[in-house]
Coordinates of C-alpha atoms and ligand atoms in Angstrom, one line a residue:
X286 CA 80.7 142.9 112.7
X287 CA 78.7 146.0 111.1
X288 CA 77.8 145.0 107.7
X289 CA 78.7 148.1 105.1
X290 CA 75.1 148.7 104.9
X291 CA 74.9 149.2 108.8
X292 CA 78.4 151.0 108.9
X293 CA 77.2 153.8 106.0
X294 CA 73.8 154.1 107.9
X295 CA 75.7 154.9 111.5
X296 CA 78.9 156.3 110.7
X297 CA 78.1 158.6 107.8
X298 CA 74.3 159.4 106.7
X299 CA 73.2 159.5 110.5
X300 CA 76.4 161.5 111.8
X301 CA 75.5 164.0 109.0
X302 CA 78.5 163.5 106.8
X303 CA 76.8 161.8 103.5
X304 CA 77.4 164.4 100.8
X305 CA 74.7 162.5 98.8
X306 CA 77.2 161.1 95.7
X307 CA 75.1 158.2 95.2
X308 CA 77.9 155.8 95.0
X309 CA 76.4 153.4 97.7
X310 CA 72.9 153.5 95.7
X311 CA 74.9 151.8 92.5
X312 CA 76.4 149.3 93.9
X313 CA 73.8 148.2 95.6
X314 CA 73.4 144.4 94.6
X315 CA 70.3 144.3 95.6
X316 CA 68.6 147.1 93.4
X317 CA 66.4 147.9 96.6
X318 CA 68.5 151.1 97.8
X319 CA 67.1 155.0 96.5
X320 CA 68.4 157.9 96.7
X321 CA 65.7 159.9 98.4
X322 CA 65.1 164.0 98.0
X323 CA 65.3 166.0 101.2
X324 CA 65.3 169.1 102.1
X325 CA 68.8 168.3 103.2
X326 CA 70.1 167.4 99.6
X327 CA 70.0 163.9 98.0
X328 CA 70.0 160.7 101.1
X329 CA 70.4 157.2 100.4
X330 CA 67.7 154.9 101.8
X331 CA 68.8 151.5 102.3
X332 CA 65.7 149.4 102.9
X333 CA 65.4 148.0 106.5
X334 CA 68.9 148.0 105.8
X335 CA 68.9 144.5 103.6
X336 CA 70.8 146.2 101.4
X337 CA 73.8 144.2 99.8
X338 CA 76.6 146.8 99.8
X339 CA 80.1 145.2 98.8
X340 CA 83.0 146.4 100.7
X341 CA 83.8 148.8 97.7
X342 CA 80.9 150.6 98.9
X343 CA 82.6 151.7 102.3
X344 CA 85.9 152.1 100.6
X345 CA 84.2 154.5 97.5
X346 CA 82.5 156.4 100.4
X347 CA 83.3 160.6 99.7
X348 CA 81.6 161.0 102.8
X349 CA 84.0 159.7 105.3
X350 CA 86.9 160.7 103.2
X351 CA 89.4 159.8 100.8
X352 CA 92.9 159.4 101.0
X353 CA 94.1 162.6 98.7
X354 CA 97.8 161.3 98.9
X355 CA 96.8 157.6 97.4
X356 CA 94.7 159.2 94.8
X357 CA 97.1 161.5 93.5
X358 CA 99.9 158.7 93.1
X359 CA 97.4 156.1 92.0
X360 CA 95.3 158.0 89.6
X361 CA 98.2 160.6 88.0
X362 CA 101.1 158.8 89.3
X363 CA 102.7 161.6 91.1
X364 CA 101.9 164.2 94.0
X365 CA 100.9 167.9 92.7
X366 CA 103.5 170.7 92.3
X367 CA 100.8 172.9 93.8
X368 CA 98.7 171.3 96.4
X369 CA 95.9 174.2 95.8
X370 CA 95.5 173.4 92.1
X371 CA 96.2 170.1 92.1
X372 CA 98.1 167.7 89.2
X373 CA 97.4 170.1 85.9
X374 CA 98.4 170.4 82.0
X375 CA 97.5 173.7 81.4
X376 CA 95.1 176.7 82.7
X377 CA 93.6 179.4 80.4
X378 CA 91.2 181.9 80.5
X379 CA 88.6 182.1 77.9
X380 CA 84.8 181.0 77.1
X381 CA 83.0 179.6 74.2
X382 CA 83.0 181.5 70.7
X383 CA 79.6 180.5 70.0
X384 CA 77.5 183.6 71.7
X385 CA 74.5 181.4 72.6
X386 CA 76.7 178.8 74.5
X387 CA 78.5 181.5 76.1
X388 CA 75.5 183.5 77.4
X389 CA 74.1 179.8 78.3
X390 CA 76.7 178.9 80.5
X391 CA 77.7 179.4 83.8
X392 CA 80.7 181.7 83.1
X393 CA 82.0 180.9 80.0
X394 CA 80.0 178.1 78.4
X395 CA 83.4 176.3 78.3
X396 CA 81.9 173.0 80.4
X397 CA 78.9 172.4 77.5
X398 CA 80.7 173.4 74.3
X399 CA 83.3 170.8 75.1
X400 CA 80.9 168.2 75.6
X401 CA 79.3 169.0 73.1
X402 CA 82.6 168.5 70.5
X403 CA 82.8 164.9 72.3
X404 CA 79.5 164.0 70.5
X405 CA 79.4 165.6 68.0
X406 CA 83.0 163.9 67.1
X407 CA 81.6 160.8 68.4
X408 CA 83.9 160.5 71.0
X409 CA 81.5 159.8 73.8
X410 CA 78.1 157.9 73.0
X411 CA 76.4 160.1 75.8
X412 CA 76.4 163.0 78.2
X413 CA 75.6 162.8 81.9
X414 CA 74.6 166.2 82.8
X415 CA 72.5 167.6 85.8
X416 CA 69.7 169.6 85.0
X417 CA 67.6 171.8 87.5
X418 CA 63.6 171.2 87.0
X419 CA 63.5 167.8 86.7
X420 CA 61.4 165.9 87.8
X421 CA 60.0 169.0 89.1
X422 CA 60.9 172.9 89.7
X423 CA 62.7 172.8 92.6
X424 CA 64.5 169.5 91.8
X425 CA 67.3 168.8 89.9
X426 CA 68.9 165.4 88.6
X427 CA 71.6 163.6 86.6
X428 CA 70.0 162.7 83.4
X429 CA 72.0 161.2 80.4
X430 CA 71.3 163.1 77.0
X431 CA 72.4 161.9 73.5
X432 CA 71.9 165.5 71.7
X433 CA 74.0 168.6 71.7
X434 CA 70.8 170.7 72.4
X435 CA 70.0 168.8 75.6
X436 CA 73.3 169.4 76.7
X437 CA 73.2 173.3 76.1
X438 CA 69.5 173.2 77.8
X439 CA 71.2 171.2 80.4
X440 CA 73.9 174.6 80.8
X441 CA 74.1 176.4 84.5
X442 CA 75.5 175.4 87.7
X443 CA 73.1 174.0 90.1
X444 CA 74.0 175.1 93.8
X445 CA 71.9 172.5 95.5
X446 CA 73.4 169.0 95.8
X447 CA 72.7 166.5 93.3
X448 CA 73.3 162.6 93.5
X449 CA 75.0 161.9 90.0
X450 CA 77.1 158.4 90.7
X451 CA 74.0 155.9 91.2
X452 CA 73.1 156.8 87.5
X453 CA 75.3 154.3 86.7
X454 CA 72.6 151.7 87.2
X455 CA 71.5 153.3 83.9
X456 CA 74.2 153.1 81.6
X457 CA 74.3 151.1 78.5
X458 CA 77.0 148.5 78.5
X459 CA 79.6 148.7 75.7
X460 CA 78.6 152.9 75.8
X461 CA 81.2 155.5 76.4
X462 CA 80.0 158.6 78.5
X463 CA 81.4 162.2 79.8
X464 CA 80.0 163.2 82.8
X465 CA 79.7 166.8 85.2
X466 CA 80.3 166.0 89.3
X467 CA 81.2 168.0 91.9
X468 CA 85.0 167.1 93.7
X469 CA 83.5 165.0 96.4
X470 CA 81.6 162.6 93.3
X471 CA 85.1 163.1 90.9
X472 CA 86.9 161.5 93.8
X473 CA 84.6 158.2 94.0
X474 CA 84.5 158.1 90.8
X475 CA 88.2 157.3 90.1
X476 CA 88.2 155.3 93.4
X477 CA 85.5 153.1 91.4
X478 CA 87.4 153.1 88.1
X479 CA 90.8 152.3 89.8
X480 CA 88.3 149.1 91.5
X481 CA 87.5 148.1 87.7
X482 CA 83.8 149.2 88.5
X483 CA 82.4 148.4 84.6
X484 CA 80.5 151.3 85.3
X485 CA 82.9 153.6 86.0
X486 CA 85.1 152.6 83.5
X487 CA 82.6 153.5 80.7
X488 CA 83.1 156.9 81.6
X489 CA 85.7 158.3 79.9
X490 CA 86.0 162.0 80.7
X491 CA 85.4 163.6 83.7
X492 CA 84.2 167.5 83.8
X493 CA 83.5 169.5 86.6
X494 CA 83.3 173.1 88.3
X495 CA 85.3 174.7 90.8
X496 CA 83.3 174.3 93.6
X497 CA 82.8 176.5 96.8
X498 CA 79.8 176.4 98.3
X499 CA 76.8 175.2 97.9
X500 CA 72.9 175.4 99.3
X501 CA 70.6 173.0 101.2
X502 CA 67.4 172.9 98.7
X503 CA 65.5 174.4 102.1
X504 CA 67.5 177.5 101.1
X505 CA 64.9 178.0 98.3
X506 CA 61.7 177.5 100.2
X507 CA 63.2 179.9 102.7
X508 CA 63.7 182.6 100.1
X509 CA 59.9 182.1 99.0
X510 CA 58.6 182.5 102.5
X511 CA 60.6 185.8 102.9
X512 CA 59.6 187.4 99.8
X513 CA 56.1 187.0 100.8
X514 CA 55.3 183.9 98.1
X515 CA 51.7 182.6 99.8
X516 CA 51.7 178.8 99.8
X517 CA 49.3 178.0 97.2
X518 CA 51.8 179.9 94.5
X519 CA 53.7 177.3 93.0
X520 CA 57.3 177.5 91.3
X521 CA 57.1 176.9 87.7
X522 CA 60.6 177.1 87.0
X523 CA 64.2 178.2 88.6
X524 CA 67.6 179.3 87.4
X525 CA 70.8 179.9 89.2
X526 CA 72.1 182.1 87.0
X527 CA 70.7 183.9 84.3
X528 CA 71.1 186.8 82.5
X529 CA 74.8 188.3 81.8
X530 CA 77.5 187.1 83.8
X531 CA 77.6 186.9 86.6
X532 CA 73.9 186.6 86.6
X533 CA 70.9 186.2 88.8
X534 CA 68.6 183.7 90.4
X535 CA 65.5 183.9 88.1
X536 CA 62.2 182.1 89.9
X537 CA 59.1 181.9 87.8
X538 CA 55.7 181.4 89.8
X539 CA 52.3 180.5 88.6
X540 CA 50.6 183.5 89.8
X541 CA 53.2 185.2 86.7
X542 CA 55.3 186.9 89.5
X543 CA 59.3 186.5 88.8
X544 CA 61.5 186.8 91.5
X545 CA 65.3 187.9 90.7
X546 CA 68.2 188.2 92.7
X547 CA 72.1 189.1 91.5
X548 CA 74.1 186.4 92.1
X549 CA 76.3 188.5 94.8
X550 CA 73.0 189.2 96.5
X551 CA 71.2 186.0 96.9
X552 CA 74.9 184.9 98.6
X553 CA 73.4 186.1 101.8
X554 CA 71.8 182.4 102.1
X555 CA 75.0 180.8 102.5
X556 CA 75.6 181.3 105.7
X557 CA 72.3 180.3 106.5
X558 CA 72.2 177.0 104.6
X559 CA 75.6 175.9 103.3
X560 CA 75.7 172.5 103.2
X561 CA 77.9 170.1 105.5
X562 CA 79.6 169.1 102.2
X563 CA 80.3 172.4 101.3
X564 CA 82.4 173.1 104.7
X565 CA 84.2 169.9 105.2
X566 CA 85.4 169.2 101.7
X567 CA 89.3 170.1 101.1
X568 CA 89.4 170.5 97.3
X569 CA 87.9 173.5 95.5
X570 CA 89.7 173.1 92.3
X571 CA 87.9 169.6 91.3
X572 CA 91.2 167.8 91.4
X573 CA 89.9 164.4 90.2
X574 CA 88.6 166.0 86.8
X575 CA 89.8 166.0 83.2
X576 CA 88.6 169.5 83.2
X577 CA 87.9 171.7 85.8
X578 CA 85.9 175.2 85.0
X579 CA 85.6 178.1 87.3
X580 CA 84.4 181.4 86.9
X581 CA 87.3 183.9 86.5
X582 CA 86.6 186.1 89.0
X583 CA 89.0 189.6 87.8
X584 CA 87.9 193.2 88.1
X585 CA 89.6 192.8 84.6
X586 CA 87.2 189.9 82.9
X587 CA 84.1 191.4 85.3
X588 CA 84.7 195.1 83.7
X589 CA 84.7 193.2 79.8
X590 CA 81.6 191.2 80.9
X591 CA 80.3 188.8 78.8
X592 CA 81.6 185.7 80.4
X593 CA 84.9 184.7 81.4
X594 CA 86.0 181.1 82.6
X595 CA 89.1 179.7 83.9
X596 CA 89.8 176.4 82.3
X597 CA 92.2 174.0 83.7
X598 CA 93.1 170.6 81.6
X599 CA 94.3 168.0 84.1
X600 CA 95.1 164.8 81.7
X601 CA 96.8 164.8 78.4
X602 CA 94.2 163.7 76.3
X603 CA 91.6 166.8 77.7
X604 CA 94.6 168.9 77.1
X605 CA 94.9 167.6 73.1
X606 CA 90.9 167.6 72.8
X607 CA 90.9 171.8 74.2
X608 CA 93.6 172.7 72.6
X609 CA 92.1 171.1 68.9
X610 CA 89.1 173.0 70.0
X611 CA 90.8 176.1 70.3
X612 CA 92.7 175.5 67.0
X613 CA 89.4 175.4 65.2
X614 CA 87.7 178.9 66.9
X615 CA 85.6 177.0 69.0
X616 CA 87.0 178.1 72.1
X617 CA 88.8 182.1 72.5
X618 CA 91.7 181.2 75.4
X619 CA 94.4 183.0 76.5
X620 CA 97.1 180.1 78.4
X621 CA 98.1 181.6 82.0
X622 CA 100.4 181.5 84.5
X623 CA 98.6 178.3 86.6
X624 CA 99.7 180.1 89.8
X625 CA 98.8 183.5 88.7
X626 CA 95.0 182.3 88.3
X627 CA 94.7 181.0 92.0
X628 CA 94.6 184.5 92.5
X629 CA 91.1 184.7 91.7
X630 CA 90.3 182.5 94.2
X631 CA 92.3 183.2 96.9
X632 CA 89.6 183.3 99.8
X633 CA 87.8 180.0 98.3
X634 CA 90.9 178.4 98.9
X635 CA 91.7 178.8 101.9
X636 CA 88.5 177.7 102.9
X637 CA 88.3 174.8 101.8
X638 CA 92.2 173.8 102.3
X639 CA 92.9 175.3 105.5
X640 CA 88.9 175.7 107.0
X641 CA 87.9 172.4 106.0
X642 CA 91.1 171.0 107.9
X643 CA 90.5 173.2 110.7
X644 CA 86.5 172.1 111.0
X645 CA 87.1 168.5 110.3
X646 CA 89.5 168.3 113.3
X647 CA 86.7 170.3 115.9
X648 CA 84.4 168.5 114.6
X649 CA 85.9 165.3 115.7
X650 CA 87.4 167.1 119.0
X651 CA 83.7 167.4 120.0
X652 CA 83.2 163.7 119.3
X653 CA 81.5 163.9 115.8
X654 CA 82.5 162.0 112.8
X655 CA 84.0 164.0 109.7
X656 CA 85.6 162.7 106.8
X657 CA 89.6 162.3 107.1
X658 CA 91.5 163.3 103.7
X659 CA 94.9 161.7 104.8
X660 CA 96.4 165.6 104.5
X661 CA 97.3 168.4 107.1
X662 CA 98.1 171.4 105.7
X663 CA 101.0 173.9 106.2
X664 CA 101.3 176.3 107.7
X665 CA 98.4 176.8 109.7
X666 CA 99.5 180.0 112.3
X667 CA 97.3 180.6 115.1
X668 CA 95.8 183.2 113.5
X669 CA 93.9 181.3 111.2
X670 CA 92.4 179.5 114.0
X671 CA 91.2 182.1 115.0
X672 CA 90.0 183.7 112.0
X673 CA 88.1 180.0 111.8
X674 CA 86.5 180.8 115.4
X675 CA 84.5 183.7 113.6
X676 CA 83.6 181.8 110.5
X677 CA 82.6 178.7 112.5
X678 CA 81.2 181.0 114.7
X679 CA 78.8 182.7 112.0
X680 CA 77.8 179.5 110.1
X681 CA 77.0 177.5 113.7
X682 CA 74.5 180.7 114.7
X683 CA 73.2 181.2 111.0
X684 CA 72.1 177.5 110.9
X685 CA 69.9 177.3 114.0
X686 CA 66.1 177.3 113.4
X687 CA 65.8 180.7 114.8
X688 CA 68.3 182.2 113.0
X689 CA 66.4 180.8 110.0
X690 CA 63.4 182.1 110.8
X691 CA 64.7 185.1 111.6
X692 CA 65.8 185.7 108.2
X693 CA 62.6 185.4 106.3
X694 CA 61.5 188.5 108.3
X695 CA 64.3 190.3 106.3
X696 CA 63.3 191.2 103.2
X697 CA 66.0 190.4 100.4
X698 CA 66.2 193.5 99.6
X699 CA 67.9 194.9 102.3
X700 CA 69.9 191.3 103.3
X701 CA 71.4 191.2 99.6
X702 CA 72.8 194.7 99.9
X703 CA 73.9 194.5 103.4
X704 CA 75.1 190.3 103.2
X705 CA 77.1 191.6 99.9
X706 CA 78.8 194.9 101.9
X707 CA 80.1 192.6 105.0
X708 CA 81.3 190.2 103.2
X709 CA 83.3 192.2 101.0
X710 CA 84.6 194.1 104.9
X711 CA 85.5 190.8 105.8
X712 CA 87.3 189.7 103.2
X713 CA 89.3 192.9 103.5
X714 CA 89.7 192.4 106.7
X715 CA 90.9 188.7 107.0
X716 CA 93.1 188.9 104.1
X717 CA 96.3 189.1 105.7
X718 CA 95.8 186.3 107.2
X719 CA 94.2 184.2 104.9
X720 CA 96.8 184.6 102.2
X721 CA 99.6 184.6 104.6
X722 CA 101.4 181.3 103.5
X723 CA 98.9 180.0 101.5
X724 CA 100.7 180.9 97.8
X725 CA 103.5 178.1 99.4
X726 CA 100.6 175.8 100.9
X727 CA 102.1 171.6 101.2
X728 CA 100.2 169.9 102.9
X729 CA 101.7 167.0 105.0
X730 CA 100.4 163.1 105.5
X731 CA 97.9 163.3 108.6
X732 CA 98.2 161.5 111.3
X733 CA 95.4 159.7 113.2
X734 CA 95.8 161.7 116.5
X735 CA 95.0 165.1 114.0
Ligands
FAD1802 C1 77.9 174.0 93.6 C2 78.8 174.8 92.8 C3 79.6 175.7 93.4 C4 80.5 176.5 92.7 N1 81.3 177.4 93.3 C5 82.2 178.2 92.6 C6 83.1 179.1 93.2 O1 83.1 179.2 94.4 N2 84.0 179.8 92.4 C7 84.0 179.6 91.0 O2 84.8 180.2 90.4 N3 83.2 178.7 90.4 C8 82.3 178.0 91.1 N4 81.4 177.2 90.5 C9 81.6 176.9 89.1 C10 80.8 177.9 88.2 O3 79.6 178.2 88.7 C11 80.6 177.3 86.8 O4 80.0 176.0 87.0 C12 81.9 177.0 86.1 O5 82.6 178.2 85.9 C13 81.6 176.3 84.7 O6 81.0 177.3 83.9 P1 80.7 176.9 82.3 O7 80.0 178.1 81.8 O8 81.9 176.4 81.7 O9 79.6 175.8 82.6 P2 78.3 175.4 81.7 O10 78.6 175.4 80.3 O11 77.2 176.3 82.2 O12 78.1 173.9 82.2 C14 77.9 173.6 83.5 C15 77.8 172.0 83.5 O13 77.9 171.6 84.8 C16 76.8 170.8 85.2 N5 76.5 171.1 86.6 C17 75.9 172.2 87.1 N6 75.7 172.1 88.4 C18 76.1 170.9 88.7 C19 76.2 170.2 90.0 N7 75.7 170.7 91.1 N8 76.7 168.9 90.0 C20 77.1 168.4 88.8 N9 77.1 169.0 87.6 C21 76.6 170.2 87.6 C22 75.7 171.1 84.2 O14 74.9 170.0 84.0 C23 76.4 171.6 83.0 O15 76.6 170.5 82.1 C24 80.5 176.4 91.2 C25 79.6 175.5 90.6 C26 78.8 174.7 91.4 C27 77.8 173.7 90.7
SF4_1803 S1 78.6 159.9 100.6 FE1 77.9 158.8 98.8 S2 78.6 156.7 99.1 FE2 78.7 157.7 101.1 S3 76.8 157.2 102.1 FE3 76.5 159.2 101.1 S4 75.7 158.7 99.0 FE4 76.5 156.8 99.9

């Protein structure tokens, strides 16, 4: 019999599946397994594989799946009204009042304010954020921060993968924390919590962004070689979106040169190096959070500029805690119609309800391993496989080493533009079919022949 050590090591990180949560790494009795930076994303290392995992490490595993019906009924005691939002309170629109926060954020600021009102009203002890540049440039981490200014440096998504559940080696007992994770991490985390984890169960609100896709950190490296950085010229420091909303990736070298690229421009690595994460996940909305926070993507809110998030509360006390928030002026909301909002991220949906079905189940067609979710969706015509063929089609081509190489002969200047143009045809022209049933989307229990 495999011990859980052996089972993680073969059946998820060496079938490529691992999505680098860190869960494993903090249960690991033995205090000898790291989580290790490649230029793959975040990798547990399990020591000559001594490791002593507990079961709960296999059954917390993101990787190879987790079972969406069981989580919904065990961890809000029902199954969603909408399967592409997930079990909700409310959704607004809106950003932070204070201008510096806004600006800060992401898209509205919404994600640090709030956690920022938890300790300032002493309602968490600590913050566990992800910040990019530490411990170096390129890098980012999960750090815990006691102030509101680290939490407002800490501001920004990060679209490389960071490991944020083995920080939980770190925590103080007897502390309460908020943290930021991505939907793959939010789902271990309540698997954990629902185990009576300690842990876990010092974490007491759960934020985190709507989450599409994001980038293998070889996407950076890749974008230096093609705009001509020689390898001497070091990166002193990197943003993912600065500027106005929707910003731009800012790099800063030591030679002085600054390299920026619109946020719709340097999209164009995607398809290049999306991670495996990215395309086999099935929830976009970060179901598992307290609050989830995505950009409002409207030609109304991008004509107005300025920042626009959409905000959606998921538990009742996250609901009481935004709406005392907005009572005082610290946030400007407007409430929505929750199905109105999807909406804005029609597209993202479907790909991650209906694609990351679709690629899961070739994936395992073709004898590899991919995490099972418990859910089929429906309806799911024909022609969606087939618009699937073209997008599986594109990111299986992008992703070879040629391809890769191919690209940093392209300077950005003419991929951003072009990248920004077909993607936009595209989305024209698979519209039809990717909203065709989706606003009604169920999704069904899967069976183990899917
Ligand atoms: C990988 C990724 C993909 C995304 N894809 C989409 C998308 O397709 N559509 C969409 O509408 N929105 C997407 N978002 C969300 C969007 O970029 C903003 O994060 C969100 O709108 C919150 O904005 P804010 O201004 O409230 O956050 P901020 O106030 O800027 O706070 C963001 C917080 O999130 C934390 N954080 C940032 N990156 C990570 C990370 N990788 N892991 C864990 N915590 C992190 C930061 O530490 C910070 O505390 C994505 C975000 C990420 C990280
Ligand atoms: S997905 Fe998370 S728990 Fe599973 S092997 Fe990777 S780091 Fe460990």
């Amino acid at each position: 019999m495999p011990t859980v050590c052996e089972r993680l090591q073969n059946d998820v990180i060496e079938a490529g599946i691992c999505t680098g949560c860190g869960a494993c790494v903090a249960l690991d009795q033995s205090c000898k397994a790291v989580m290790r930076d490649t230029p793959w994303g975040p990798c547990p290392s399990f020591e000559t594989l001594s490791c002593d995992l507990p079961d709960l490490a296999w059954e917390t595993c993101p990787g190879k799946g987790y079972d969406f019906i069981k989580l919904y009924n065990t961890h809000y005691g029902h199954l969603p009204e909408n399967w592409l939002l997930g079990c909700f309170q409310k959704v607004r629109t809106g950003y932070s009042s204070i201008p510096e926060i806004r600006r800060g954020g992401a898209s509205g600021g919404v994600i640090s304010h709030t956690l920022v009102y938890l300790l300032e009203n002493k309602l968490i002890d600590a913050a566990i954020i992800v910040q990019q540049g530490t411990p170096e440039p390129l890098l980012a981490r999960a750090k815990i921060v006691r102030t509101s200014r680290e939490i407002l440096d800490a501001a920004q998504s990060i679209y490389i993968p960071v490991s944020t559940l083995d920080i939980f080696r770190a925590l103080t007992p007897g502390e309460r924390y908020a943290i930021t994770c991505l939907p793959d991490q939010a789902a271990a985390l309540r698997l954990l919590q629902q185990n009576d984890y300690e842990p876990a169960k010092q974490i007491k609100y759960v934020f985190g962004p709507y989450t599409g896709t994001a980038l293998y950190p070889a996407a950076i490296e890749s974008y230096l070689r093609g705009c001509g950085v020689k390898p001497d010229d070091k990166v002193v420091s990197l943003k993912w979106r600065a500027g106005e909303w929707p910003g731009y990736m800012e790099i800063r070298m030591a030679s002085g040169r600054v390299l920026q690229s619109k946020k719709v421009y340097y999209n164009f690595l995607i398809p290049f190096f999306i991670t495996r994460n990215s395309l086999q996940n099935m929830d976009f909305t970060n179901e598992f959070c307290d609050l989830s926070v995505g950009d409002a993507w409207s030609p109304r809110f991008e004509k107005l500029g300025g920042g626009y998030s959409v905000i959606t509360t998921r538990s009742a006390e996250m609901e009481s805690i935004i709406s005392a928030m907005e009572k005082a002026s610290l946030l400007v909301m407007t409430e929505e119609d929750p199905f109105k909002t999807l909406e804005m991220h029609g597209h993202m949906l479907d790909f991650k309800k209906r694609g990351g079905y679709i690629r899961n189940r070739w994936r395992r067609a073709f004898g590899k391993k991919a995490p099972r979710y418990g859910v089929r969706p429906v309806p799911l015509p024909v022609s969606r496989y087939l618009v699937e063929v073209v997008i599986s089609s594109i990111f299986l081509v992008c992703g070879t080493r040629l391809a890769r190489k191919m690209l940093e002969c392209l300077p950005e200047s003419f991929m951003g533009p072009m990248f920004d143009k077909l993607r936009l045809t595209w989305k024209r022209f698979s519209k039809p079919v990717k909203r065709k049933g989706l606003g009604t989307l169920l999704m069904e229990q899967e069976s183990v022949n899917d």
